XYZ file of C-alpha atoms in Angstrom:
780
model
C 0.000 0.000 0.000
C 1.586 3.234 -1.117
C 1.806 6.227 1.150
C -0.867 8.793 0.391
C -0.165 12.501 0.160
C -1.860 14.624 2.816
C -3.505 17.936 1.895
C -2.950 19.993 5.047
C -4.577 23.149 3.655
C -8.122 21.731 3.761
C -9.699 22.285 7.183
C -10.913 19.550 9.494
C -14.694 19.188 9.400
C -17.217 17.529 11.672
C -20.076 15.764 9.873
C -23.236 15.037 11.869
C -25.436 12.342 10.352
C -27.773 9.560 11.467
C -27.521 10.531 15.122
C -23.709 10.527 15.291
C -20.780 12.759 14.446
C -17.448 12.175 12.762
C -14.371 14.364 12.492
C -12.998 14.364 8.943
C -9.242 14.822 8.580
C -7.933 16.188 5.267
C -5.537 13.242 4.948
C -8.104 11.012 3.223
C -11.520 10.632 1.615
C -14.683 9.434 3.396
C -17.271 6.994 2.046
C -20.991 7.642 2.539
C -23.522 4.858 2.114
C -25.560 2.020 3.542
C -22.516 -0.298 3.762
C -21.819 -0.852 7.489
C -18.139 -0.270 6.766
C -18.713 3.143 5.230
C -17.167 6.022 7.130
C -20.587 7.660 7.375
C -23.299 4.995 7.559
C -26.864 5.978 6.612
C -29.443 3.305 7.456
C -32.129 4.282 4.968
C -33.358 2.125 2.077
C -33.246 5.129 -0.291
C -29.478 5.414 0.244
C -27.282 3.322 -2.033
C -24.772 0.838 -0.619
C -21.947 3.100 -1.843
C -23.631 6.452 -2.293
C -21.101 9.296 -2.241
C -17.570 10.359 -1.299
C -16.490 13.399 0.717
C -13.054 14.304 -0.599
C -10.471 16.989 0.348
C -9.372 19.005 -2.703
C -6.738 21.665 -2.154
C -7.983 24.000 0.572
C -11.599 22.821 0.585
C -13.872 19.756 0.536
C -16.134 18.367 -2.195
C -18.905 15.788 -2.204
C -19.063 13.462 -5.208
C -22.030 11.215 -5.984
C -20.791 7.720 -6.962
C -23.687 6.794 -9.229
C -26.304 6.424 -6.520
C -29.859 5.440 -7.470
C -31.707 8.251 -5.722
C -29.104 10.973 -5.833
C -27.157 13.346 -3.604
C -28.830 16.715 -2.939
C -27.421 20.099 -1.873
C -29.699 23.149 -1.394
C -32.517 21.259 -3.127
C -30.453 20.452 -6.230
C -29.262 17.021 -7.291
C -25.497 17.189 -7.668
C -22.802 14.961 -9.090
C -20.036 17.001 -7.419
C -20.101 20.205 -5.384
C -17.846 22.088 -2.985
C -18.892 21.942 0.672
C -17.737 23.455 3.943
C -18.887 24.424 7.449
C -22.650 25.089 7.340
C -23.355 22.873 4.318
C -26.358 20.525 4.565
C -26.495 17.481 2.303
C -29.371 15.077 1.777
C -29.110 11.580 0.364
C -31.878 9.745 -1.479
C -34.517 12.509 -1.320
C -34.227 16.328 -1.309
C -37.021 16.790 1.242
C -36.756 14.075 3.880
C -33.706 12.005 2.924
C -31.056 11.389 5.577
C -29.162 14.611 6.199
C -25.479 15.306 6.820
C -24.613 18.620 8.437
C -21.029 19.879 8.129
C -19.493 21.964 10.901
C -16.106 23.301 11.903
C -13.984 21.103 14.205
C -14.195 21.346 18.011
C -11.163 22.805 19.765
C -8.526 20.068 20.163
C -7.389 18.942 23.606
C -4.072 20.218 24.895
C -2.342 17.009 23.873
C -3.124 13.555 22.584
C -1.521 10.304 23.701
C 1.917 10.387 22.124
C 2.065 6.720 21.067
C -1.218 6.763 19.160
C -1.073 7.732 15.501
C -4.008 9.898 14.390
C -6.096 9.513 17.600
C -9.174 11.131 16.032
C -9.387 8.177 13.626
C -9.531 5.538 16.386
C -12.508 4.220 18.290
C -10.819 4.383 21.685
C -8.921 7.688 21.613
C -11.338 9.850 19.621
C -13.034 11.163 22.760
C -12.183 10.676 26.471
C -14.591 8.509 28.423
C -14.041 10.625 31.522
C -11.975 13.665 32.469
C -10.923 14.640 35.988
C -8.517 17.216 37.444
C -5.010 16.010 38.101
C -4.595 15.304 41.807
C -2.141 16.863 44.195
C -1.957 13.592 46.104
C -1.987 9.841 45.494
C -4.814 8.379 43.398
C -5.727 4.753 44.103
C -6.831 2.842 40.994
C -8.554 -0.538 40.954
C -11.716 -2.565 40.633
C -12.834 -2.104 44.233
C -15.304 0.627 45.129
C -12.936 1.918 47.836
C -10.507 3.279 45.197
C -10.394 6.932 44.165
C -10.669 5.811 40.550
C -12.776 2.691 40.106
C -12.267 0.653 36.921
C -15.220 -1.661 36.300
C -13.272 -4.423 34.588
C -12.847 -8.000 35.826
C -9.285 -8.269 34.512
C -8.304 -5.385 36.832
C -7.255 -6.228 40.383
C -9.235 -4.900 43.315
C -6.250 -2.719 44.324
C -4.341 -2.384 41.082
C -2.096 0.711 40.964
C -1.443 4.190 42.358
C -0.715 7.463 40.571
C 1.619 9.517 42.756
C 2.111 13.275 42.560
C 5.851 13.786 43.096
C 7.111 16.525 45.468
C 9.355 17.980 42.779
C 6.544 18.016 40.243
C 5.318 15.424 37.793
C 3.757 12.044 38.415
C 4.674 8.377 38.624
C 2.624 5.229 38.293
C 3.177 2.396 40.792
C 1.820 -1.113 40.305
C 0.520 -2.666 43.553
C 1.315 -6.262 42.639
C -1.657 -6.474 40.302
C -2.434 -9.791 38.670
C -2.575 -8.630 35.029
C -0.056 -5.798 35.202
C 0.187 -2.039 34.724
C 1.549 -0.776 31.407
C 3.218 2.446 30.313
C 3.150 3.049 26.556
C 2.599 -0.666 26.030
C 5.382 -1.957 28.312
C 4.923 -3.642 31.680
C 6.106 -1.437 34.564
C 6.245 -1.646 38.346
C 7.185 1.989 39.039
C 7.831 4.612 36.364
C 7.487 8.363 35.760
C 4.525 9.457 33.635
C 4.922 12.348 31.199
C 2.156 14.273 29.397
C 0.909 12.242 26.460
C 2.019 8.877 27.891
C -0.532 6.056 28.015
C -1.007 4.184 31.283
C -2.807 0.929 30.495
C -4.875 -0.819 33.165
C -7.177 -3.537 31.869
C -9.259 -2.169 29.009
C -8.703 1.430 30.165
C -5.992 3.886 29.183
C -5.145 6.981 31.230
C -3.349 10.006 29.844
C -2.074 13.266 31.372
C -3.391 16.096 29.178
C -2.724 19.613 30.451
C -4.048 19.750 34.006
C -6.391 16.826 33.454
C -6.321 13.048 33.771
C -8.199 11.641 30.788
C -9.542 8.091 30.683
C -10.154 6.232 27.428
C -11.984 2.885 27.525
C -11.542 0.235 24.849
C -15.190 -0.786 24.354
C -14.418 -3.173 21.512
C -15.147 -0.889 18.581
C -11.575 -0.803 17.341
C -10.015 -0.711 13.904
C -7.130 -2.775 12.585
C -4.783 -1.413 9.939
C -2.474 -3.945 8.316
C 0.444 -2.395 6.450
C 2.894 -4.233 4.192
C 3.129 -7.466 6.209
C 5.881 -9.777 4.984
C 6.916 -13.076 6.583
C 9.948 -15.091 5.484
C 11.267 -18.339 6.945
C 14.255 -20.638 6.613
C 17.784 -20.081 5.462
C 16.589 -19.462 1.931
C 14.123 -16.821 3.261
C 11.094 -18.392 1.627
C 8.249 -15.859 1.535
C 5.042 -17.026 3.195
C 3.374 -13.606 3.281
C 4.196 -10.945 0.730
C 3.404 -7.254 1.279
C -0.167 -7.740 2.538
C -2.084 -4.542 3.386
C -5.728 -3.902 4.224
C -7.882 -1.934 6.711
C -10.485 -3.526 8.980
C -13.102 -1.204 10.394
C -14.800 -1.408 13.765
C -17.647 -3.949 14.069
C -16.408 -5.644 10.894
C -16.628 -9.356 10.083
C -13.716 -10.211 7.781
C -13.237 -13.611 6.167
C -9.835 -14.728 4.881
C -9.920 -17.361 2.133
C -7.490 -18.801 -0.349
C -6.031 -22.070 -1.611
C -3.839 -24.245 0.588
C -0.400 -22.724 1.046
C -1.600 -19.177 0.484
C -0.460 -18.028 3.933
C -3.755 -17.857 5.809
C -2.386 -19.342 9.040
C 0.781 -17.256 8.703
C -1.352 -14.124 8.426
C -3.349 -15.163 11.500
C -0.163 -15.587 13.534
C 1.128 -12.200 12.360
C -2.122 -10.390 13.174
C -2.376 -11.911 16.652
C 1.302 -11.234 17.396
C 2.027 -14.921 18.043
C 4.567 -14.843 15.214
C 5.258 -11.180 14.323
C 5.889 -10.319 10.689
C 9.465 -9.708 9.561
C 8.416 -6.457 7.899
C 5.344 -4.266 8.116
C 3.047 -2.900 10.787
C -0.201 -3.885 12.477
C -2.019 -0.921 14.010
C -4.513 -1.834 16.711
C -6.785 1.209 16.838
C -3.841 3.479 16.066
C -1.331 1.695 18.323
C 1.538 -0.420 17.061
C 0.503 -3.928 18.047
C 4.023 -5.323 18.000
C 5.475 -2.475 20.057
C 2.631 -2.553 22.587
C 2.057 -6.293 22.416
C 2.616 -6.874 26.138
C -0.480 -4.798 26.897
C -2.651 -5.337 23.835
C -2.389 -9.134 23.631
C -4.939 -9.428 26.449
C -7.512 -7.757 24.178
C -7.094 -10.339 21.423
C -9.145 -13.530 21.458
C -8.096 -16.543 19.382
C -10.178 -19.652 18.732
C -7.925 -22.259 17.058
C -9.269 -24.970 14.798
C -8.966 -27.650 17.488
C -11.192 -27.487 20.555
C -9.559 -25.645 23.448
C -11.737 -27.228 26.100
C -11.753 -30.383 28.193
C -14.672 -32.094 26.497
C -15.395 -34.369 29.475
C -16.547 -31.349 31.494
C -19.920 -29.657 31.337
C -20.172 -26.273 29.640
C -20.512 -24.387 32.923
C -17.632 -26.188 34.657
C -15.282 -25.726 31.705
C -16.033 -22.001 31.509
C -15.826 -21.710 35.278
C -12.303 -23.131 35.414
C -11.290 -20.882 32.495
C -12.605 -17.859 34.387
C -10.543 -18.842 37.432
C -7.389 -18.983 35.331
C -7.994 -15.735 33.423
C -9.407 -13.427 36.075
C -7.416 -12.017 39.014
C -7.162 -14.126 42.119
C -9.097 -11.502 44.112
C -12.165 -11.891 41.867
C -15.087 -13.180 43.901
C -16.742 -16.439 42.891
C -20.021 -14.571 42.340
C -18.290 -12.145 39.955
C -16.812 -14.980 37.915
C -20.091 -16.845 37.817
C -21.953 -13.725 36.701
C -19.553 -13.220 33.797
C -19.821 -16.891 32.804
C -23.622 -16.632 32.834
C -23.434 -13.437 30.771
C -21.342 -15.110 28.079
C -23.518 -18.225 28.096
C -26.548 -16.018 27.489
C -24.799 -14.032 24.769
C -24.047 -17.200 22.792
C -27.376 -18.913 23.393
C -26.002 -21.806 25.450
C -28.484 -21.618 28.334
C -30.026 -24.999 27.515
C -26.613 -26.691 27.344
C -24.865 -25.465 30.505
C -24.945 -28.803 32.347
C -24.274 -30.954 29.289
C -20.831 -32.526 28.731
C -19.058 -30.742 25.904
C -18.277 -33.980 24.050
C -22.028 -34.607 23.667
C -22.631 -31.274 21.903
C -22.855 -30.878 18.155
C -19.857 -29.461 16.298
C -21.438 -26.034 16.003
C -22.334 -25.940 19.696
C -18.805 -26.957 20.700
C -17.466 -24.092 18.613
C -19.823 -21.746 20.453
C -18.375 -22.926 23.761
C -14.841 -22.297 22.472
C -15.880 -18.785 21.463
C -17.541 -18.301 24.858
C -14.238 -19.128 26.571
C -12.473 -16.363 24.623
C -15.251 -13.849 25.286
C -14.851 -14.138 29.069
C -12.237 -11.350 29.114
C -14.137 -9.199 26.565
C -11.593 -9.135 23.712
C -11.983 -6.383 21.153
C -10.403 -8.436 18.379
C -11.588 -12.008 17.886
C -9.743 -14.348 15.513
C -11.011 -17.785 14.499
C -9.096 -20.426 12.566
C -11.347 -22.680 10.474
C -14.341 -22.534 12.855
C -16.612 -24.369 10.383
C -14.186 -27.150 9.468
C -16.010 -30.482 9.394
C -19.455 -28.957 9.904
C -22.450 -29.590 7.670
C -23.886 -26.629 5.691
C -26.528 -25.901 8.322
C -23.995 -25.772 11.150
C -21.652 -23.747 8.939
C -24.348 -21.116 8.507
C -25.173 -21.167 12.211
C -21.548 -20.511 13.243
C -21.123 -17.704 10.720
C -24.418 -16.137 11.838
C -23.104 -16.191 15.400
C -19.925 -14.402 14.267
C -22.021 -11.828 12.402
C -23.885 -11.084 15.630
C -20.663 -10.831 17.628
C -19.346 -8.228 15.188
C -22.599 -6.281 15.265
C -22.436 -6.223 19.060
C -19.179 -4.261 18.937
C -16.162 -6.400 18.074
C -13.851 -6.815 15.133
C -14.002 -10.458 14.021
C -11.564 -12.068 11.588
C -12.172 -15.647 10.472
C -9.868 -17.858 8.397
C -11.955 -20.366 6.487
C -12.027 -22.804 3.588
C -15.815 -22.660 3.412
C -17.461 -20.255 0.973
C -21.060 -21.118 1.906
C -21.732 -18.104 4.129
C -19.388 -15.407 2.905
C -22.389 -13.188 2.196
C -22.647 -12.592 5.950
C -19.224 -10.920 6.007
C -18.509 -7.218 5.534
C -15.161 -7.753 3.873
C -13.381 -10.629 2.187
C -9.623 -11.070 1.829
C -8.506 -13.539 -0.843
C -4.875 -14.640 -0.631
C -3.120 -16.034 -3.689
C -0.329 -18.652 -3.525
C 2.789 -17.052 -2.140
C 0.859 -15.068 0.442
C -0.111 -12.151 -1.813
C -3.348 -10.169 -1.831
C -5.532 -11.200 -4.766
C -8.621 -9.295 -3.592
C -9.921 -7.280 -0.651
C -13.412 -5.826 -0.545
C -17.117 -6.742 -0.226
C -17.853 -10.459 -0.797
C -20.488 -9.758 -3.438
C -17.913 -8.109 -5.713
C -15.348 -10.918 -5.475
C -16.456 -13.334 -8.198
C -17.152 -10.523 -10.721
C -13.653 -9.202 -9.965
C -12.148 -12.588 -10.884
C -14.519 -13.002 -13.832
C -15.713 -16.384 -12.560
C -19.271 -17.648 -11.984
C -18.493 -19.831 -8.947
C -15.857 -20.262 -6.259
C -14.394 -23.575 -7.510
C -13.502 -21.915 -10.804
C -11.984 -18.948 -8.960
C -9.691 -21.197 -6.921
C -8.817 -23.256 -9.999
C -7.637 -20.064 -11.664
C -4.843 -19.761 -9.081
C -3.637 -23.245 -9.985
C -4.112 -22.914 -13.750
C -2.524 -19.486 -14.103
C 0.431 -19.569 -11.739
C 2.375 -16.875 -13.560
C -0.313 -14.218 -13.260
C 0.531 -11.298 -10.976
C -2.641 -11.442 -8.899
C -1.421 -8.835 -6.404
C -0.424 -6.442 -9.179
C -3.813 -6.779 -10.886
C -5.613 -6.031 -7.650
C -3.380 -3.095 -6.783
C -4.201 -1.517 -10.153
C -7.953 -2.038 -9.707
C -10.616 0.451 -8.562
C -11.441 -1.967 -5.724
C -7.979 -1.407 -4.276
C -8.323 2.361 -4.500
C -11.749 2.280 -2.856
C -11.435 -0.437 -0.221
C -7.758 -0.116 0.720
C -6.292 3.185 -0.437
C -9.234 5.474 0.362
C -10.505 3.447 3.330
C -7.290 3.425 5.376
C -7.460 6.088 8.064
C -4.122 5.567 9.769
C -0.901 7.059 8.326
C 1.376 4.644 6.532
C 4.289 3.860 8.849
C 6.265 1.476 6.632
C 9.707 0.165 7.493
C 10.841 -2.875 9.415
C 9.230 -3.360 12.823
C 11.497 -3.159 15.828
C 12.344 -6.503 17.433
C 9.505 -7.571 19.682
C 10.747 -8.438 23.180
C 9.231 -11.501 24.762
C 6.393 -10.140 26.898
C 6.457 -10.884 30.587
C 3.991 -13.703 31.307
C 0.538 -12.611 32.348
C -0.232 -13.813 35.843
C -3.953 -13.618 36.402
C -3.372 -16.007 39.314
C -0.322 -16.769 41.410
C 1.601 -19.965 40.660
C 0.031 -21.742 43.622
C -3.491 -20.616 42.711
C -2.968 -21.762 39.125
C -1.762 -25.137 40.357
C -4.812 -25.573 42.600
C -7.190 -24.660 39.779
C -5.415 -26.922 37.292
C -5.389 -29.853 39.733
C -9.124 -29.465 40.375
C -9.892 -29.160 36.668
C -7.744 -32.118 35.702
C -9.214 -34.267 38.460
C -12.728 -33.371 37.310
C -11.849 -34.214 33.699
C -10.340 -37.591 34.645
C -13.188 -38.636 36.913
C -15.680 -37.739 34.184
C -13.936 -40.117 31.752
C -15.495 -43.450 32.692
C -13.444 -45.488 30.235
C -10.198 -44.137 31.663
C -11.429 -44.793 35.207
C -12.310 -48.393 34.369
C -8.879 -49.046 32.853
C -7.092 -47.380 35.788
C -8.972 -49.550 38.268
C -8.732 -52.818 36.343
C -5.078 -52.730 35.236
C -3.355 -53.156 38.658
C -5.755 -55.917 39.634
C -5.160 -57.820 36.387
C -1.367 -57.501 36.547
C -1.369 -58.250 40.280
C -3.490 -61.369 39.756
C -1.042 -62.633 37.136
C 1.854 -62.208 39.552
C -0.148 -63.832 42.367
C -0.904 -66.854 40.229
C 2.841 -67.320 39.627
C 3.844 -66.665 43.215
C 1.468 -69.092 44.860
C 2.051 -69.071 48.588
C 5.787 -68.532 48.495
C 8.565 -67.030 46.359
C 11.201 -69.579 45.501
C 13.977 -70.333 43.062
C 11.542 -71.216 40.250
C 9.135 -68.273 40.423
C 10.865 -65.342 42.144
C 12.398 -63.655 39.072
C 9.222 -64.101 37.023
C 7.092 -62.536 39.763
C 9.467 -59.586 40.076
C 9.481 -59.198 36.282
C 5.673 -59.062 36.157
C 5.700 -56.446 38.912
C 8.154 -54.405 36.814
C 6.077 -54.717 33.660
C 2.882 -53.931 35.572
C 4.457 -50.894 37.194
C 5.736 -49.591 33.859
C 2.430 -50.149 32.062
C 0.291 -48.520 34.740
C 2.514 -45.447 34.959
C 3.220 -44.948 31.267
C -0.327 -45.757 30.126
C -1.721 -43.103 32.456
C 0.451 -40.356 31.002
C 1.389 -41.186 27.424
C -1.603 -39.338 25.861
C -2.099 -36.552 28.367
C 0.042 -33.785 26.873
C -0.409 -34.422 23.166
C -4.204 -34.539 23.412
C -4.247 -31.171 25.227
C -1.716 -29.442 22.986
C -4.193 -26.926 21.522
C -5.468 -26.135 25.026
C -1.947 -25.664 26.367
C -0.857 -23.384 23.529
C -3.833 -21.073 23.964
C -3.723 -21.000 27.762
C 0.021 -20.457 27.761
C -0.459 -17.429 25.497
C -2.879 -15.879 27.991
C -0.900 -16.477 31.153
C -0.714 -20.152 32.054
C 2.457 -21.100 33.930
C 4.349 -23.865 32.134
C 5.626 -25.366 35.373
C 2.214 -25.156 37.074
C 0.638 -26.968 34.119
C 3.203 -29.775 34.236
C 3.055 -29.979 38.017
C -0.739 -30.415 37.900
C -0.207 -33.483 35.714
C 2.501 -34.812 38.022
C 0.384 -34.326 41.152
C -2.816 -35.905 39.857
C -1.309 -38.671 37.737
C 1.407 -39.291 40.329
C -1.166 -39.886 43.069
C -3.197 -42.186 40.835
C -0.095 -44.065 39.691
C 1.287 -44.610 43.184
C -2.096 -45.905 44.392
C -2.217 -48.307 41.432
C 1.301 -49.523 42.208
C 0.413 -50.202 45.844
C -2.709 -52.117 44.803
C -0.675 -54.076 42.234
C 1.889 -55.078 44.873
C -0.676 -55.989 47.512
C -2.731 -58.101 45.113
C 0.439 -59.890 44.011
C 2.233 -60.438 47.322
C -0.005 -59.837 50.336
C 0.112 -63.024 52.410
C 2.892 -64.516 50.263
C 6.105 -65.624 51.974
C 8.838 -63.594 50.277
C 11.768 -65.798 51.423
C 13.770 -62.671 52.290
C 16.733 -63.352 54.640
C 15.279 -63.775 58.084
C 11.945 -62.522 56.773
C 13.358 -58.997 56.719
C 14.183 -56.552 53.993
C 17.153 -54.204 53.837
C 15.626 -51.389 55.895
C 11.915 -52.259 56.201
C 9.613 -55.251 55.902
C 9.975 -56.908 52.460
C 6.422 -56.130 51.299
C 6.869 -52.431 52.134
C 10.209 -52.201 50.309
C 8.843 -53.953 47.227
C 5.743 -51.726 47.235
C 7.949 -48.637 47.456
C 10.111 -49.873 44.564
C 7.063 -50.609 42.359
C 5.485 -47.252 43.277
C 8.660 -45.329 42.404
C 9.015 -47.349 39.192
C 5.425 -46.519 38.206
C 5.989 -42.845 38.970
C 9.182 -42.783 36.889
C 7.389 -44.582 34.044
C 4.650 -41.964 34.287
C 7.256 -39.230 33.830
C 8.643 -41.165 30.863
C 5.103 -41.338 29.463
C 4.781 -37.563 29.795
C 8.080 -37.188 27.925
C 6.768 -39.322 25.062
C 3.495 -37.367 25.058
C 5.379 -34.078 24.824
C 7.605 -35.422 22.061
C 5.067 -36.833 19.600
C 2.875 -34.764 17.284
C -0.139 -37.073 17.050
C -2.081 -38.943 19.691
C -2.383 -42.002 17.438
C 1.309 -42.886 17.732
C 1.341 -43.056 21.530
C -0.022 -46.611 21.851
C 2.647 -48.207 19.617
C 5.266 -46.284 21.562
C 3.780 -47.555 24.823
C 4.269 -51.131 23.625
C 7.836 -50.301 22.609
C 8.497 -48.803 26.046
C 7.276 -51.982 27.728
C 9.519 -54.130 25.544
C 12.565 -51.969 26.289
C 11.867 -52.215 30.026
C 11.722 -56.016 29.820
C 14.884 -56.335 27.721
C 16.987 -53.935 29.793
C 15.727 -54.706 33.295
C 18.419 -57.346 33.889
C 16.157 -60.384 34.126
C 17.174 -61.859 30.748
C 20.483 -60.236 29.774
C 23.688 -59.824 31.704
C 24.203 -56.057 31.800
C 26.712 -55.451 34.610
C 30.165 -54.891 33.158
C 28.939 -55.075 29.544
C 30.121 -52.083 27.513
C 27.452 -49.881 25.965
C 24.517 -52.089 27.015
C 25.337 -51.605 30.660
C 25.476 -47.837 30.296
C 22.267 -47.703 28.245
C 20.453 -49.700 30.919
C 21.106 -46.905 33.401
C 18.393 -44.892 31.569
C 15.829 -47.695 31.976
C 13.759 -47.331 35.180
C 12.964 -51.063 35.440
C 16.707 -51.809 35.704
C 16.860 -49.985 39.046
C 13.452 -51.168 40.240
C 14.309 -54.823 39.657
C 17.617 -54.204 41.402
C 15.864 -52.768 44.467
C 13.354 -55.630 44.652
C 16.091 -58.187 44.056
C 18.150 -56.623 46.835
C 15.200 -56.833 49.231
C 14.889 -60.589 48.595
C 18.664 -61.151 48.329
C 17.888 -62.716 44.962
C 21.502 -63.838 44.443
C 20.960 -66.258 47.348
C 17.413 -67.161 46.353
C 18.038 -67.644 42.618
C 21.726 -68.482 42.090
C 23.088 -67.805 38.592
C 25.192 -65.426 36.526
C 22.359 -62.896 36.092
C 21.766 -62.491 39.828
C 25.414 -61.711 40.548
C 24.633 -58.184 39.307
C 25.919 -55.677 41.906
C 22.580 -53.813 41.754
C 20.923 -56.871 43.385
C 23.071 -56.534 46.486
C 21.265 -57.051 49.793
C 22.578 -53.908 51.484
C 21.222 -50.533 52.470
C 23.672 -48.662 50.215
C 22.753 -50.604 47.094
C 19.003 -50.442 47.779
C 19.125 -46.695 48.365
C 21.176 -46.229 45.177
C 18.573 -48.153 43.174
C 15.767 -46.012 44.596
C 17.707 -42.760 44.207
C 18.419 -43.441 40.540
C 14.686 -43.691 39.823
C 14.236 -40.311 41.516
C 17.038 -38.896 39.342
C 15.465 -40.328 36.188
C 12.093 -38.833 37.153
C 13.657 -35.404 37.569
C 15.585 -35.775 34.289
C 12.438 -36.732 32.363
C 10.599 -33.798 33.944
C 13.262 -31.301 32.859
C 13.127 -32.637 29.307
C 9.324 -32.329 29.287
C 9.625 -28.685 30.332
C 11.935 -28.023 27.383
C 9.622 -29.861 24.997
C 6.608 -27.922 26.249
C 8.456 -24.723 25.449
C 8.690 -25.837 21.823
C 4.891 -25.989 21.641
C 4.418 -22.383 22.726
C 3.785 -19.380 20.444
C 6.963 -18.055 18.833
C 6.770 -14.761 20.726
C 6.732 -16.645 24.052
C 9.899 -18.579 23.199
C 12.138 -15.504 22.815
């Protein structure tokens, strides 16, 4: 998008029409019509969709009719073009009672605008202050609680959030009071910092600015614009271009669909617009603010619904949203406040009849509504959806798109990436990307197929494949659609250039680490107990494996059966632990990525798995051991173990083995990309444990094999159990001369300690692997 020349000699004008007013800057032209994305919207059937243009020319303004059906009228005359200025009255569609537009001179400007907002008059948030109050000569307490001097009615704001101090030497400073979601100065997280006139102090959805002797508040109500300028994304050593110089404006309350053939860069564009993977070149202006520069603050106002469900489908709708509210709202938010917001979102999306229904039992369209409801909890102004209608039938497709149309009409900017073309007529704007990530079209959906000269969408997409050498972006840039829907519709100045490196934002912390852990443990426990199949397997497996060992053991362990019984205990311990965990991370990957982006602690998430699965696994191991050996004579020397009774030592060894195998299962789950491959890997894990445990192969003193066996948990578990029984005495042979089977406290403690070390090692690796699954901006 080329930089437009500004005509500074034309005066600013205020146009009052259809119950609202708009300040017109001489830097651009303004569309008038029935199109909701017109600059001046007239909701009258006599007004054409694109009726007229108000355009600055030299030192004055003109109105030009754009071929409307019922005409543009000035002083009772139908005009095609006429000069206008303060005092002019225009009528559209009828000279007597058609909708009128009255032009006036501009109001006096405030002393100063926020310095980091480009063209504030063209934004939804900074056009007019929400409230103005005198600057204090003392400390101002800011927060959600009614006891504050300045109360911010926003659930993402802490009850006591920040203080604005008047300094003795003059000037002011902002001090964060340990708030949960942070205090921001010009987009950056601060704890204590001086505030100069024109700076923006961000607290929740509110921005505060020192203007003259006043403190002005601006509230982001959701009606924000998005200006995308020259976005380019390149990857790899060869700098392959995935997105090539993409520019377009998105107005407030707009529903934009992004379509294009596979490989056209739709997902890349989504990542660039949400800041998850910033573009290498270009700018994204969120209501006049540089999204990449101010990402730490603005990311909380962006909702993202990925293609995969981001909910635990075993839970009911209300419980799933309730846990999400706990994680996303400050820890000092009362339960009644969270519940009220959940109920509000449920009502907004028409889910009242489904609140107590498990999510997995909902239809595809209803599940997508629940995913959207989760994102709406924190009232995002920008809502992005990736393939929300994928896999849905035409009726559900229409239902989801109708829901998105309503969300946009209610005061949000909604951008949806889709392969479906069934309901594009519900959108205000359509962006078509050509292969190579270039803009092939941007404008109203109804003009798209005529622009491509095709009767239907399949033929339009085939054209990209059949005519690969055509410069689709160049053709669009030379078209009148580009001039009207991009060039003339972009309000913000063209910044250009390469964006500054985006620092990794400090993690949001809506809850403390301990509070997050408690919430995650409760949620995970609820999800597991709601999965009846998983519960049945967890209960049955230790009994089945224990019964097998009991059948071999009989009433006493002896030379013939001892090693086989211990081997079954090892296999049972490995299977129970690894089977519990091997799917748990990969199946929640979409959930983890989204929650991590909005403040989830990586370590708290992993610890919640360790706590819940660890408790389950240890209980299973104890049951397995008791079923196998309770009442059985172990034949330990003198009926005693190394440090404790034999049954207790063996139970501890099996429990620690199961826990270590669980950690190994989590490692596998973090490593794989698909849930389907976990079961074959579980079988492979069991085989490796059997081969390298020391029951069949001599490992002590064997080069390579001996060292590899140190990484196998069953090697140390069998050693500990063998040491308890003094298996070298009980089962003489070359295998039982292994030093790890020694009947001594030192050897037994070494065996147990090595399983603890392996558990910690596997946990550290899982943490590193989880980091790889996070958004690119979080990994910096």
